[in-house]
Amino acid sequence: MLYAWGAGLPARHREWVLFDVTTRTWVLRHFARATVQLAPFAVLLYVFIPGESWVRAMAVLGGLLIGYFYSFAYVAESAEHRAVKAGYPRGTAAGLRAERNAAGRAEARQRYEERWRD
C-alpha cells in the first residue's frame, strides 16, 4: 500500500517495479495509484464539509478532477521516478516503452506516408 503513496520497494522487487512502469497497462496502474492517493481525501472532505449533499459531491468531484489532471500531467515523470528509486538509470522506463511500441509506430508512420505523401 505504501508503494501507491510513493514509497520505494525492497531491492528484491526491483524487476517488478520496472514491469509496473513499462507494462502495457502502466497508465491504468498509475490511475489506480492516483485513486488510492485521492480517495481518502475525497471521503473525508465529503463527510466533513457542511452543506447539502449535492454541493459536497460537486466539490469533491471538482477536487478529484483537478487531482487526476495534475496526476496525469506528470504520468511519465512519475513512472520514471519510480524506476530510478528502484535503482534503474534515468530513461530506462521510457526507453523500454518506446522500444516496445516501435513496430506499431513504424507501421502507423508508413500508413501516414502512403496516404498523405504520395
GROMACS .gro file of N, CA and C in nm:
model
  354
    1MET      N    1   0.082  -0.119   0.000
    1MET     CA    2   0.000   0.000   0.000
    1MET      C    3   0.087   0.126   0.000
    2LEU      N    4   0.197   0.122   0.071
    2LEU     CA    5   0.285   0.239   0.074
    2LEU      C    6   0.346   0.268  -0.063
    3TYR      N    7   0.362   0.165  -0.145
    3TYR     CA    8   0.413   0.185  -0.281
    3TYR      C    9   0.320   0.278  -0.360
    4ALA      N   10   0.191   0.264  -0.339
    4ALA     CA   11   0.095   0.351  -0.407
    4ALA      C   12   0.109   0.495  -0.363
    5TRP      N   13   0.159   0.517  -0.243
    5TRP     CA   14   0.179   0.652  -0.191
    5TRP      C   15   0.318   0.706  -0.222
    6GLY      N   16   0.399   0.630  -0.295
    6GLY     CA   17   0.530   0.680  -0.337
    6GLY      C   18   0.648   0.617  -0.268
    7ALA      N   19   0.625   0.528  -0.174
    7ALA     CA   20   0.737   0.463  -0.105
    7ALA      C   21   0.806   0.365  -0.199
    8GLY      N   22   0.934   0.348  -0.179
    8GLY     CA   23   1.008   0.251  -0.258
    8GLY      C   24   0.985   0.110  -0.206
    9LEU      N   25   1.018   0.014  -0.289
    9LEU     CA   26   1.009  -0.127  -0.251
    9LEU      C   27   1.148  -0.181  -0.223
   10PRO      N   28   1.159  -0.292  -0.151
   10PRO     CA   29   1.290  -0.354  -0.129
   10PRO      C   30   1.355  -0.392  -0.262
   11ALA      N   31   1.487  -0.405  -0.260
   11ALA     CA   32   1.563  -0.434  -0.381
   11ALA      C   33   1.520  -0.564  -0.448
   12ARG      N   34   1.469  -0.658  -0.372
   12ARG     CA   35   1.428  -0.786  -0.433
   12ARG      C   36   1.309  -0.769  -0.527
   13HIS      N   37   1.237  -0.658  -0.518
   13HIS     CA   38   1.122  -0.632  -0.605
   13HIS      C   39   1.157  -0.537  -0.720
   14ARG      N   40   1.285  -0.520  -0.744
   14ARG     CA   41   1.333  -0.426  -0.846
   14ARG      C   42   1.274  -0.455  -0.984
   15GLU      N   43   1.275  -0.582  -1.025
   15GLU     CA   44   1.225  -0.618  -1.157
   15GLU      C   45   1.074  -0.593  -1.167
   16TRP      N   46   1.001  -0.614  -1.058
   16TRP     CA   47   0.858  -0.590  -1.061
   16TRP      C   48   0.828  -0.442  -1.080
   17VAL      N   49   0.907  -0.355  -1.017
   17VAL     CA   50   0.886  -0.211  -1.033
   17VAL      C   51   0.905  -0.173  -1.180
   18LEU      N   52   1.009  -0.227  -1.243
   18LEU     CA   53   1.031  -0.196  -1.385
   18LEU      C   54   0.914  -0.248  -1.468
   19PHE      N   55   0.866  -0.367  -1.437
   19PHE     CA   56   0.749  -0.420  -1.507
   19PHE      C   57   0.629  -0.329  -1.484
   20ASP      N   58   0.611  -0.282  -1.362
   20ASP     CA   59   0.497  -0.198  -1.326
   20ASP      C   60   0.493  -0.070  -1.409
   21VAL      N   61   0.608  -0.011  -1.437
   21VAL     CA   62   0.610   0.117  -1.508
   21VAL      C   63   0.634   0.103  -1.658
   22THR      N   64   0.644  -0.021  -1.707
   22THR     CA   65   0.665  -0.040  -1.851
   22THR      C   66   0.564  -0.134  -1.915
   23THR      N   67   0.481  -0.199  -1.837
   23THR     CA   68   0.385  -0.293  -1.895
   23THR      C   69   0.282  -0.220  -1.980
   24ARG      N   70   0.209  -0.294  -2.058
   24ARG     CA   71   0.110  -0.237  -2.149
   24ARG      C   72   0.007  -0.152  -2.074
   25THR      N   73  -0.023  -0.187  -1.951
   25THR     CA   74  -0.126  -0.118  -1.872
   25THR      C   75  -0.065  -0.020  -1.771
   26TRP      N   76   0.053   0.033  -1.798
   26TRP     CA   77   0.120   0.117  -1.700
   26TRP      C   78   0.039   0.243  -1.668
   27VAL      N   79  -0.034   0.297  -1.764
   27VAL     CA   80  -0.113   0.417  -1.738
   27VAL      C   81  -0.232   0.383  -1.648
   28LEU      N   82  -0.293   0.267  -1.669
   28LEU     CA   83  -0.403   0.225  -1.581
   28LEU      C   84  -0.352   0.202  -1.438
   29ARG      N   85  -0.232   0.149  -1.427
   29ARG     CA   86  -0.173   0.130  -1.294
   29ARG      C   87  -0.150   0.265  -1.226
   30HIS      N   88  -0.108   0.363  -1.304
   30HIS     CA   89  -0.090   0.497  -1.250
   30HIS      C   90  -0.226   0.552  -1.203
   31PHE      N   91  -0.330   0.529  -1.282
   31PHE     CA   92  -0.464   0.572  -1.243
   31PHE      C   93  -0.506   0.508  -1.111
   32ALA      N   94  -0.476   0.381  -1.094
   32ALA     CA   95  -0.510   0.312  -0.969
   32ALA      C   96  -0.434   0.372  -0.852
   33ARG      N   97  -0.304   0.402  -0.872
   33ARG     CA   98  -0.226   0.465  -0.764
   33ARG      C   99  -0.282   0.603  -0.731
   34ALA      N  100  -0.319   0.680  -0.833
   34ALA     CA  101  -0.376   0.813  -0.809
   34ALA      C  102  -0.507   0.802  -0.733
   35THR      N  103  -0.587   0.702  -0.766
   35THR     CA  104  -0.714   0.682  -0.697
   35THR      C  105  -0.690   0.648  -0.550
   36VAL      N  106  -0.592   0.563  -0.523
   36VAL     CA  107  -0.560   0.528  -0.384
   36VAL      C  108  -0.515   0.652  -0.307
   37GLN      N  109  -0.446   0.743  -0.373
   37GLN     CA  110  -0.400   0.864  -0.307
   37GLN      C  111  -0.512   0.966  -0.287
   38LEU      N  112  -0.604   0.975  -0.382
   38LEU     CA  113  -0.709   1.076  -0.375
   38LEU      C  114  -0.831   1.033  -0.293
   39ALA      N  115  -0.861   0.904  -0.292
   39ALA     CA  116  -0.985   0.856  -0.231
   39ALA      C  117  -1.001   0.893  -0.083
   40PRO      N  118  -0.900   0.876   0.000
   40PRO     CA  119  -0.920   0.912   0.142
   40PRO      C  120  -0.955   1.059   0.161
   41PHE      N  121  -0.891   1.146   0.084
   41PHE     CA  122  -0.920   1.289   0.096
   41PHE      C  123  -1.061   1.320   0.047
   42ALA      N  124  -1.101   1.254  -0.061
   42ALA     CA  125  -1.236   1.275  -0.114
   42ALA      C  126  -1.342   1.235  -0.011
   43VAL      N  127  -1.322   1.121   0.051
   43VAL     CA  128  -1.419   1.074   0.151
   43VAL      C  129  -1.422   1.168   0.271
   44LEU      N  130  -1.305   1.207   0.320
   44LEU     CA  131  -1.301   1.297   0.435
   44LEU      C  132  -1.365   1.432   0.404
   45LEU      N  133  -1.337   1.486   0.287
   45LEU     CA  134  -1.398   1.614   0.251
   45LEU      C  135  -1.549   1.601   0.240
   46TYR      N  136  -1.596   1.495   0.179
   46TYR     CA  137  -1.741   1.476   0.166
   46TYR      C  138  -1.807   1.464   0.304
   47VAL      N  139  -1.743   1.394   0.394
   47VAL     CA  140  -1.803   1.371   0.526
   47VAL      C  141  -1.800   1.498   0.611
   48PHE      N  142  -1.692   1.575   0.605
   48PHE     CA  143  -1.675   1.686   0.700
   48PHE      C  144  -1.709   1.824   0.645
   49ILE      N  145  -1.730   1.840   0.517
   49ILE     CA  146  -1.772   1.970   0.464
   49ILE      C  147  -1.921   1.986   0.494
   50PRO      N  148  -1.957   2.098   0.555
   50PRO     CA  149  -2.100   2.118   0.582
   50PRO      C  150  -2.174   2.158   0.454
   51GLY      N  151  -2.302   2.131   0.451
   51GLY     CA  152  -2.384   2.171   0.337
   51GLY      C  153  -2.464   2.055   0.282
   52GLU      N  154  -2.536   2.086   0.177
   52GLU     CA  155  -2.619   1.984   0.113
   52GLU      C  156  -2.530   1.880   0.045
   53SER      N  157  -2.584   1.761   0.035
   53SER     CA  158  -2.502   1.651  -0.019
   53SER      C  159  -2.462   1.675  -0.164
   54TRP      N  160  -2.547   1.736  -0.246
   54TRP     CA  161  -2.510   1.758  -0.386
   54TRP      C  162  -2.398   1.861  -0.398
   55VAL      N  163  -2.397   1.960  -0.309
   55VAL     CA  164  -2.290   2.060  -0.311
   55VAL      C  165  -2.158   1.995  -0.269
   56ARG      N  166  -2.163   1.914  -0.165
   56ARG     CA  167  -2.043   1.844  -0.121
   56ARG      C  168  -1.992   1.750  -0.230
   57ALA      N  169  -2.083   1.678  -0.295
   57ALA     CA  170  -2.044   1.585  -0.402
   57ALA      C  171  -1.978   1.660  -0.518
   58MET      N  172  -2.032   1.775  -0.555
   58MET     CA  173  -1.974   1.853  -0.665
   58MET      C  174  -1.837   1.909  -0.626
   59ALA      N  175  -1.822   1.949  -0.500
   59ALA     CA  176  -1.692   1.998  -0.454
   59ALA      C  177  -1.588   1.886  -0.458
   60VAL      N  178  -1.626   1.769  -0.412
   60VAL     CA  179  -1.534   1.654  -0.414
   60VAL      C  180  -1.503   1.615  -0.558
   61LEU      N  181  -1.603   1.613  -0.644
   61LEU     CA  182  -1.581   1.580  -0.785
   61LEU      C  183  -1.484   1.679  -0.849
   62GLY      N  184  -1.502   1.807  -0.821
   62GLY     CA  185  -1.409   1.907  -0.873
   62GLY      C  186  -1.267   1.883  -0.824
   63GLY      N  187  -1.253   1.852  -0.698
   63GLY     CA  188  -1.121   1.822  -0.644
   63GLY      C  189  -1.059   1.698  -0.707
   64LEU      N  190  -1.141   1.595  -0.729
   64LEU     CA  191  -1.090   1.474  -0.794
   64LEU      C  192  -1.046   1.502  -0.937
   65LEU      N  193  -1.124   1.581  -1.009
   65LEU     CA  194  -1.086   1.613  -1.147
   65LEU      C  195  -0.953   1.689  -1.152
   66ILE      N  196  -0.935   1.783  -1.062
   66ILE     CA  197  -0.808   1.857  -1.057
   66ILE      C  198  -0.695   1.764  -1.016
   67GLY      N  199  -0.720   1.678  -0.918
   67GLY     CA  200  -0.617   1.583  -0.876
   67GLY      C  201  -0.575   1.489  -0.987
   68TYR      N  202  -0.673   1.435  -1.060
   68TYR     CA  203  -0.640   1.347  -1.173
   68TYR      C  204  -0.571   1.424  -1.285
   69PHE      N  205  -0.612   1.547  -1.309
   69PHE     CA  206  -0.547   1.628  -1.413
   69PHE      C  207  -0.398   1.642  -1.384
   70TYR      N  208  -0.363   1.683  -1.263
   70TYR     CA  209  -0.222   1.700  -1.230
   70TYR      C  210  -0.148   1.568  -1.221
   71SER      N  211  -0.216   1.464  -1.179
   71SER     CA  212  -0.153   1.333  -1.175
   71SER      C  213  -0.114   1.287  -1.315
   72PHE      N  214  -0.205   1.305  -1.411
   72PHE     CA  215  -0.176   1.259  -1.547
   72PHE      C  216  -0.088   1.356  -1.624
   73ALA      N  217  -0.078   1.480  -1.579
   73ALA     CA  218   0.014   1.573  -1.643
   73ALA      C  219   0.159   1.526  -1.625
   74TYR      N  220   0.185   1.454  -1.518
   74TYR     CA  221   0.320   1.408  -1.487
   74TYR      C  222   0.330   1.256  -1.482
   75VAL      N  223   0.247   1.187  -1.559
   75VAL     CA  224   0.244   1.041  -1.554
   75VAL      C  225   0.377   0.980  -1.596
   76ALA      N  226   0.439   1.030  -1.701
   76ALA     CA  227   0.566   0.973  -1.748
   76ALA      C  228   0.678   1.000  -1.648
   77GLU      N  229   0.681   1.122  -1.595
   77GLU     CA  230   0.783   1.156  -1.497
   77GLU      C  231   0.768   1.075  -1.369
   78SER      N  232   0.646   1.053  -1.328
   78SER     CA  233   0.620   0.972  -1.208
   78SER      C  234   0.668   0.829  -1.227
   79ALA      N  235   0.638   0.771  -1.343
   79ALA     CA  236   0.682   0.634  -1.372
   79ALA      C  237   0.834   0.627  -1.376
   80GLU      N  238   0.896   0.725  -1.437
   80GLU     CA  239   1.042   0.726  -1.446
   80GLU      C  240   1.104   0.738  -1.307
   81HIS      N  241   1.044   0.820  -1.222
   81HIS     CA  242   1.095   0.837  -1.086
   81HIS      C  243   1.086   0.706  -1.007
   82ARG      N  244   0.979   0.631  -1.026
   82ARG     CA  245   0.966   0.501  -0.958
   82ARG      C  246   1.077   0.406  -1.003
   83ALA      N  247   1.107   0.407  -1.133
   83ALA     CA  248   1.215   0.320  -1.185
   83ALA      C  249   1.350   0.363  -1.129
   84VAL      N  250   1.373   0.493  -1.118
   84VAL     CA  251   1.500   0.543  -1.064
   84VAL      C  252   1.512   0.504  -0.917
   85LYS      N  253   1.403   0.514  -0.841
   85LYS     CA  254   1.407   0.474  -0.700
   85LYS      C  255   1.437   0.325  -0.685
   86ALA      N  256   1.401   0.246  -0.786
   86ALA     CA  257   1.429   0.102  -0.782
   86ALA      C  258   1.571   0.071  -0.826
   87GLY      N  259   1.648   0.173  -0.866
   87GLY     CA  260   1.788   0.152  -0.900
   87GLY      C  261   1.820   0.150  -1.048
   88TYR      N  262   1.724   0.181  -1.132
   88TYR     CA  263   1.749   0.183  -1.277
   88TYR      C  264   1.794   0.323  -1.319
   89PRO      N  265   1.877   0.331  -1.422
   89PRO     CA  266   1.919   0.463  -1.471
   89PRO      C  267   1.799   0.542  -1.526
   90ARG      N  268   1.807   0.673  -1.515
   90ARG     CA  269   1.701   0.759  -1.567
   90ARG      C  270   1.685   0.734  -1.716
   91GLY      N  271   1.563   0.720  -1.761
   91GLY     CA  272   1.534   0.695  -1.902
   91GLY      C  273   1.508   0.549  -1.935
   92THR      N  274   1.531   0.460  -1.840
   92THR     CA  275   1.513   0.317  -1.866
   92THR      C  276   1.367   0.285  -1.896
   93ALA      N  277   1.275   0.332  -1.815
   93ALA     CA  278   1.133   0.300  -1.835
   93ALA      C  279   1.082   0.357  -1.967
   94ALA      N  280   1.114   0.482  -1.993
   94ALA     CA  281   1.068   0.543  -2.119
   94ALA      C  282   1.129   0.472  -2.239
   95GLY      N  283   1.255   0.434  -2.228
   95GLY     CA  284   1.321   0.363  -2.337
   95GLY      C  285   1.257   0.227  -2.365
   96LEU      N  286   1.225   0.154  -2.260
   96LEU     CA  287   1.161   0.023  -2.278
   96LEU      C  288   1.021   0.037  -2.337
   97ARG      N  289   0.947   0.139  -2.293
   97ARG     CA  290   0.813   0.160  -2.351
   97ARG      C  291   0.824   0.199  -2.498
   98ALA      N  292   0.919   0.284  -2.531
   98ALA     CA  293   0.938   0.325  -2.671
   98ALA      C  294   0.982   0.207  -2.757
   99GLU      N  295   1.068   0.124  -2.703
   99GLU     CA  296   1.115   0.005  -2.775
   99GLU      C  297   1.000  -0.090  -2.804
  100ARG      N  298   0.914  -0.109  -2.706
  100ARG     CA  299   0.800  -0.198  -2.722
  100ARG      C  300   0.703  -0.147  -2.828
  101ASN      N  301   0.688  -0.016  -2.839
  101ASN     CA  302   0.592   0.043  -2.932
  101ASN      C  303   0.653   0.081  -3.066
  102ALA      N  304   0.779   0.052  -3.088
  102ALA     CA  305   0.847   0.095  -3.210
  102ALA      C  306   0.783   0.037  -3.336
  103ALA      N  307   0.749  -0.090  -3.336
  103ALA     CA  308   0.691  -0.152  -3.455
  103ALA      C  309   0.556  -0.089  -3.489
  104GLY      N  310   0.474  -0.068  -3.390
  104GLY     CA  311   0.343  -0.006  -3.414
  104GLY      C  312   0.355   0.136  -3.466
  105ARG      N  313   0.452   0.212  -3.413
  105ARG     CA  314   0.472   0.348  -3.461
  105ARG      C  315   0.525   0.348  -3.604
  106ALA      N  316   0.611   0.252  -3.637
  106ALA     CA  317   0.664   0.243  -3.773
  106ALA      C  318   0.553   0.211  -3.872
  107GLU      N  319   0.463   0.120  -3.836
  107GLU     CA  320   0.350   0.087  -3.923
  107GLU      C  321   0.258   0.207  -3.941
  108ALA      N  322   0.230   0.278  -3.833
  108ALA     CA  323   0.144   0.395  -3.842
  108ALA      C  324   0.209   0.503  -3.928
  109ARG      N  325   0.338   0.520  -3.914
  109ARG     CA  326   0.408   0.620  -3.995
  109ARG      C  327   0.403   0.583  -4.142
  110GLN      N  328   0.422   0.454  -4.172
  110GLN     CA  329   0.417   0.409  -4.310
  110GLN      C  330   0.278   0.432  -4.369
  111ARG      N  331   0.173   0.401  -4.294
  111ARG     CA  332   0.037   0.426  -4.342
  111ARG      C  333   0.014   0.575  -4.367
  112TYR      N  334   0.066   0.658  -4.279
  112TYR     CA  335   0.053   0.803  -4.295
  112TYR      C  336   0.124   0.848  -4.422
  113GLU      N  337   0.246   0.800  -4.440
  113GLU     CA  338   0.324   0.838  -4.558
  113GLU      C  339   0.253   0.793  -4.686
  114GLU      N  340   0.200   0.672  -4.687
  114GLU     CA  341   0.131   0.622  -4.806
  114GLU      C  342   0.006   0.704  -4.836
  115ARG      N  343  -0.062   0.746  -4.734
  115ARG     CA  344  -0.187   0.818  -4.757
  115ARG      C  345  -0.165   0.965  -4.792
  116TRP      N  346  -0.073   1.030  -4.725
  116TRP     CA  347  -0.063   1.175  -4.737
  116TRP      C  348   0.058   1.224  -4.814
  117ARG      N  349   0.157   1.143  -4.836
  117ARG     CA  350   0.279   1.190  -4.902
  117ARG      C  351   0.287   1.151  -5.049
  118ASP      N  352   0.204   1.061  -5.094
  118ASP     CA  353   0.211   1.020  -5.235
  118ASP      C  354   0.123   1.105  -5.323
   0.00000   0.00000   0.00000
